[in-house]
Amino acid sequence: AWGLSRSLLPLDQVSQELTRRGADNLEPLAPPQLLEARPAVRAINDLMRELSAALERLKVQEQSARRFAYGASHELRNPLAALKGYLEVLERRPAEQRALVGAMRESRRMEALLKGLLTLARLEGRGRVEGIPLDLAGFFHEHCAHLVEGHAIVQADPAMLQVALENLLKNAQKHGGGVEKIELEGGTLEETVSGSSSTSQSQGVWLWVYDHGPGFSPELQTRAFEPFVKRSDSDGVGLGLALLNAIAQAMGGGARAENRPEGGARVGLWLPSA
């Protein structure tokens, strides 16, 4: 009995360690000295990693829900006020064409804003979407009617990729003075290792869209992929690049915005190689 109790002492230590921990401490347990107990501890560590990832997703989803509520209430205020003013003019003068045009413009703006917010809320906090191998240049040309310099096979979801590319092009057309060129470039994406401050690099492909615009201002460049961030003179809703980034992350990728030395800017979508 004494020998059995002594041999099971590592399991008692694991039990005591779990008892001392708080509910929010999901750090992995140290491997016990008893070899027979290590599979059980590995299973516990795997479970805690899954719980930690699930809690992180719930945290992001909660933040997304709060941002959606704040964004909807804050960003819809201006178009609603403008729409109300146009409708009041139409009530007094039904034939006023400018008021009708303005009312339709503001209604379309609210529709775009709500659609973007709903899409962003669905994307943020979800797990990674498993894609299929796609010819990126061929897919771009087929769905967006643009020629791409280079060739690459990436792992991506076709429906989500199409939405990302549409937002990427729309941003260049509307805010960058038009598309100058589109090219593919092999490269890496630095990722933070889960539970650590170190980073790892994954192999993949950058799809860069170059524009003719003035480039990003310093304060705008660092926040380019945040929702509702836009130039002061822009009439957009500020969700295009935020959607691009959310879709990229859902597919295991990322996004980047850079100013070019010769002028203009380029915005990139990174996807893992197939």
XYZ file of C-alpha atoms in Angstrom:
274
model
C 0.000 0.000 0.000
C 2.865 2.332 0.866
C 4.583 1.620 -2.456
C 1.343 2.129 -4.405
C 0.652 5.440 -2.655
C 4.190 6.619 -3.375
C 3.976 5.648 -7.053
C 0.711 7.579 -7.397
C 2.163 10.713 -5.774
C 2.640 12.475 -9.192
C -1.085 12.142 -9.827
C -1.799 13.700 -6.434
C 0.481 16.591 -7.369
C -1.427 17.112 -10.627
C -4.704 17.053 -8.685
C -3.402 19.597 -6.171
C -2.157 21.851 -8.984
C -5.587 21.831 -10.622
C -7.281 22.506 -7.268
C -5.058 25.546 -6.579
C -5.725 27.109 -9.978
C -8.387 29.653 -10.687
C -11.080 29.068 -13.293
C -9.341 31.360 -15.814
C -5.919 29.681 -15.571
C -5.684 27.370 -18.574
C -1.888 27.148 -18.793
C -0.561 23.672 -19.669
C 0.413 21.353 -16.824
C 4.015 20.232 -16.441
C 4.663 16.614 -17.499
C 4.505 14.348 -14.402
C 7.414 12.094 -13.410
C 5.185 9.036 -13.617
C 5.382 7.914 -17.251
C 1.998 6.179 -17.139
C 0.341 9.467 -16.124
C 1.735 11.522 -18.987
C -0.934 10.541 -21.572
C -3.647 11.686 -19.166
C -1.869 15.008 -18.556
C -1.378 15.503 -22.306
C -5.110 14.936 -22.807
C -5.873 17.504 -20.081
C -3.493 20.009 -21.718
C -5.128 19.458 -25.124
C -8.536 20.076 -23.552
C -7.323 23.268 -21.868
C -5.886 24.528 -25.162
C -9.230 23.927 -26.857
C -11.057 25.695 -24.020
C -8.624 28.614 -24.192
C -9.167 28.967 -27.955
C -12.949 28.752 -27.507
C -12.911 31.419 -24.785
C -10.782 33.676 -26.992
C -13.259 33.285 -29.847
C -16.135 34.123 -27.500
C -14.263 37.197 -26.311
C -13.725 38.400 -29.881
C -17.380 37.698 -30.736
C -18.514 39.697 -27.717
C -16.306 42.613 -28.758
C -17.676 42.329 -32.292
C -21.266 42.420 -31.014
C -20.524 45.527 -28.959
C -18.799 47.172 -31.917
C -21.769 46.308 -34.128
C -24.220 47.899 -31.688
C -22.042 50.982 -31.255
C -21.304 51.277 -34.975
C -24.930 50.852 -35.987
C -26.160 53.446 -33.500
C -23.357 55.933 -34.172
C -22.800 55.620 -37.925
C -26.489 55.446 -38.874
C -27.284 58.691 -37.093
C -26.058 60.983 -39.882
C -27.714 59.256 -42.858
C -30.953 58.892 -40.875
C -30.961 62.610 -40.062
C -30.265 63.483 -43.711
C -32.962 61.078 -44.926
C -35.460 62.602 -42.518
C -34.642 66.087 -43.854
C -35.091 65.012 -47.478
C -38.403 63.324 -46.680
C -39.645 66.478 -44.947
C -38.820 68.457 -48.100
C -40.652 65.885 -50.234
C -43.644 66.091 -47.906
C -43.895 69.829 -48.593
C -42.829 69.670 -52.267
C -43.413 66.185 -53.713
C -41.899 67.133 -57.063
C -38.534 68.228 -55.618
C -36.103 66.081 -57.602
C -32.984 66.950 -55.580
C -34.632 65.817 -52.358
C -35.631 62.526 -53.977
C -32.078 61.930 -55.242
C -30.664 62.748 -51.803
C -33.113 60.434 -50.041
C -32.216 57.541 -52.339
C -28.493 58.213 -51.840
C -28.786 58.136 -48.046
C -30.935 54.988 -48.100
C -28.299 53.208 -50.209
C -25.618 54.376 -47.798
C -27.534 52.931 -44.837
C -28.077 49.687 -46.728
C -24.334 49.382 -47.461
C -23.471 50.180 -43.854
C -25.829 47.569 -42.410
C -24.684 44.937 -44.911
C -21.035 45.594 -44.047
C -21.694 45.525 -40.310
C -23.564 42.235 -40.505
C -20.831 40.631 -42.609
C -18.115 41.885 -40.257
C -20.022 40.628 -37.197
C -20.351 37.163 -38.754
C -16.648 36.981 -39.622
C -15.024 38.272 -36.447
C -14.326 35.628 -33.862
C -15.130 32.611 -36.022
C -12.672 29.784 -36.469
C -10.550 29.277 -39.539
C -12.381 28.396 -42.744
C -10.901 25.452 -44.632
C -10.436 26.413 -48.265
C -9.562 24.586 -51.460
C -6.603 25.019 -53.857
C -7.288 27.938 -56.213
C -5.366 29.521 -59.084
C -5.329 33.050 -57.664
C -4.581 34.908 -60.912
C -7.187 32.917 -62.837
C -9.790 33.350 -60.110
C -9.150 37.110 -59.983
C -9.445 37.475 -63.753
C -12.603 35.328 -63.909
C -14.501 37.110 -61.128
C -13.098 40.647 -61.298
C -12.093 40.991 -64.970
C -8.595 42.257 -64.128
C -5.239 40.936 -65.323
C -2.785 39.883 -62.632
C 0.981 39.719 -62.957
C 2.306 36.396 -61.682
C 0.935 32.976 -60.881
C 0.200 31.183 -57.598
C -1.957 28.407 -56.142
C -3.420 29.337 -52.752
C -5.685 27.735 -50.180
C -8.884 29.780 -49.962
C -12.671 29.677 -49.795
C -14.045 30.820 -53.201
C -17.083 32.748 -51.902
C -15.121 34.578 -49.211
C -12.231 35.259 -51.579
C -14.566 36.910 -54.081
C -15.932 39.276 -51.416
C -12.368 40.129 -50.313
C -11.232 40.892 -53.866
C -14.303 43.039 -54.553
C -13.594 45.122 -51.436
C -9.922 45.384 -52.358
C -10.716 46.707 -55.834
C -13.520 48.969 -54.647
C -11.147 50.608 -52.169
C -8.572 51.298 -54.905
C -11.182 52.632 -57.325
C -13.026 54.838 -54.868
C -10.258 56.094 -52.584
C -7.032 55.474 -54.520
C -7.733 57.110 -57.854
C -8.092 53.784 -59.671
C -6.108 50.567 -60.061
C -2.619 50.909 -61.555
C -1.614 47.236 -61.527
C -2.152 43.970 -59.665
C 0.673 41.549 -58.969
C 1.383 38.353 -57.040
C 4.444 38.066 -54.854
C 5.635 35.131 -52.764
C 6.238 36.042 -49.151
C 5.658 35.257 -45.518
C 3.193 36.375 -42.904
C 4.410 36.769 -39.357
C 2.067 35.141 -36.825
C 2.064 35.300 -33.046
C 2.492 31.832 -31.597
C -0.467 30.932 -29.369
C 0.365 31.336 -25.698
C 3.741 32.916 -26.446
C 5.271 36.279 -27.288
C 7.330 34.775 -30.126
C 6.345 34.782 -33.792
C 6.446 32.265 -36.613
C 6.475 32.788 -40.364
C 4.162 30.993 -42.776
C 4.782 30.596 -46.501
C 2.204 32.060 -48.827
C 1.418 34.622 -51.504
C 0.756 38.358 -51.411
C -1.742 39.783 -53.892
C -0.954 43.497 -54.197
C -3.291 46.098 -55.694
C -1.454 49.322 -56.640
C -3.398 52.577 -56.970
C -2.897 56.098 -58.342
C -3.935 57.909 -55.143
C -2.035 60.135 -52.712
C -1.300 57.266 -50.320
C -2.244 56.820 -46.677
C -1.700 59.562 -44.147
C 0.481 58.453 -41.187
C -2.434 58.371 -38.741
C -4.658 56.528 -41.222
C -2.109 53.911 -42.291
C -1.709 52.436 -38.798
C -5.493 52.057 -38.436
C -6.424 51.295 -42.044
C -8.065 47.958 -41.217
C -10.143 49.167 -38.277
C -13.904 49.569 -38.837
C -15.178 53.103 -39.589
C -11.669 54.477 -40.172
C -11.633 56.639 -43.323
C -10.456 59.981 -44.706
C -12.334 63.040 -43.490
C -13.442 63.870 -47.050
C -14.650 60.327 -47.808
C -18.325 59.562 -48.338
C -17.795 55.823 -47.730
C -18.761 53.868 -44.640
C -15.208 52.847 -43.642
C -15.755 49.077 -43.681
C -14.094 47.921 -46.935
C -10.590 47.255 -45.610
C -11.945 45.995 -42.269
C -13.929 43.369 -44.180
C -10.859 42.501 -46.266
C -8.799 41.908 -43.128
C -11.526 39.875 -41.381
C -11.992 37.632 -44.423
C -8.227 37.183 -44.792
C -7.876 36.123 -41.155
C -10.798 33.703 -41.438
C -8.932 31.997 -44.302
C -5.659 31.888 -42.338
C -4.222 34.947 -44.061
C -3.715 38.630 -43.445
C -3.702 42.094 -45.009
C -1.294 45.025 -45.224
C -1.410 48.642 -46.422
C 1.742 50.436 -47.575
C 2.727 53.756 -49.136
C 4.981 53.522 -52.185
C 8.188 55.604 -52.453
C 7.259 56.763 -55.966
C 3.782 57.839 -54.801
C 0.460 56.153 -54.310
C -0.257 53.167 -52.141
C -0.665 49.426 -52.367
C -2.922 47.155 -50.327
C -2.105 43.476 -50.058
C -4.013 40.284 -49.301
C -1.880 37.366 -48.037
C -3.092 33.778 -48.423
C -1.360 30.500 -47.553
C 0.067 28.476 -50.394
C -1.779 25.309 -51.359
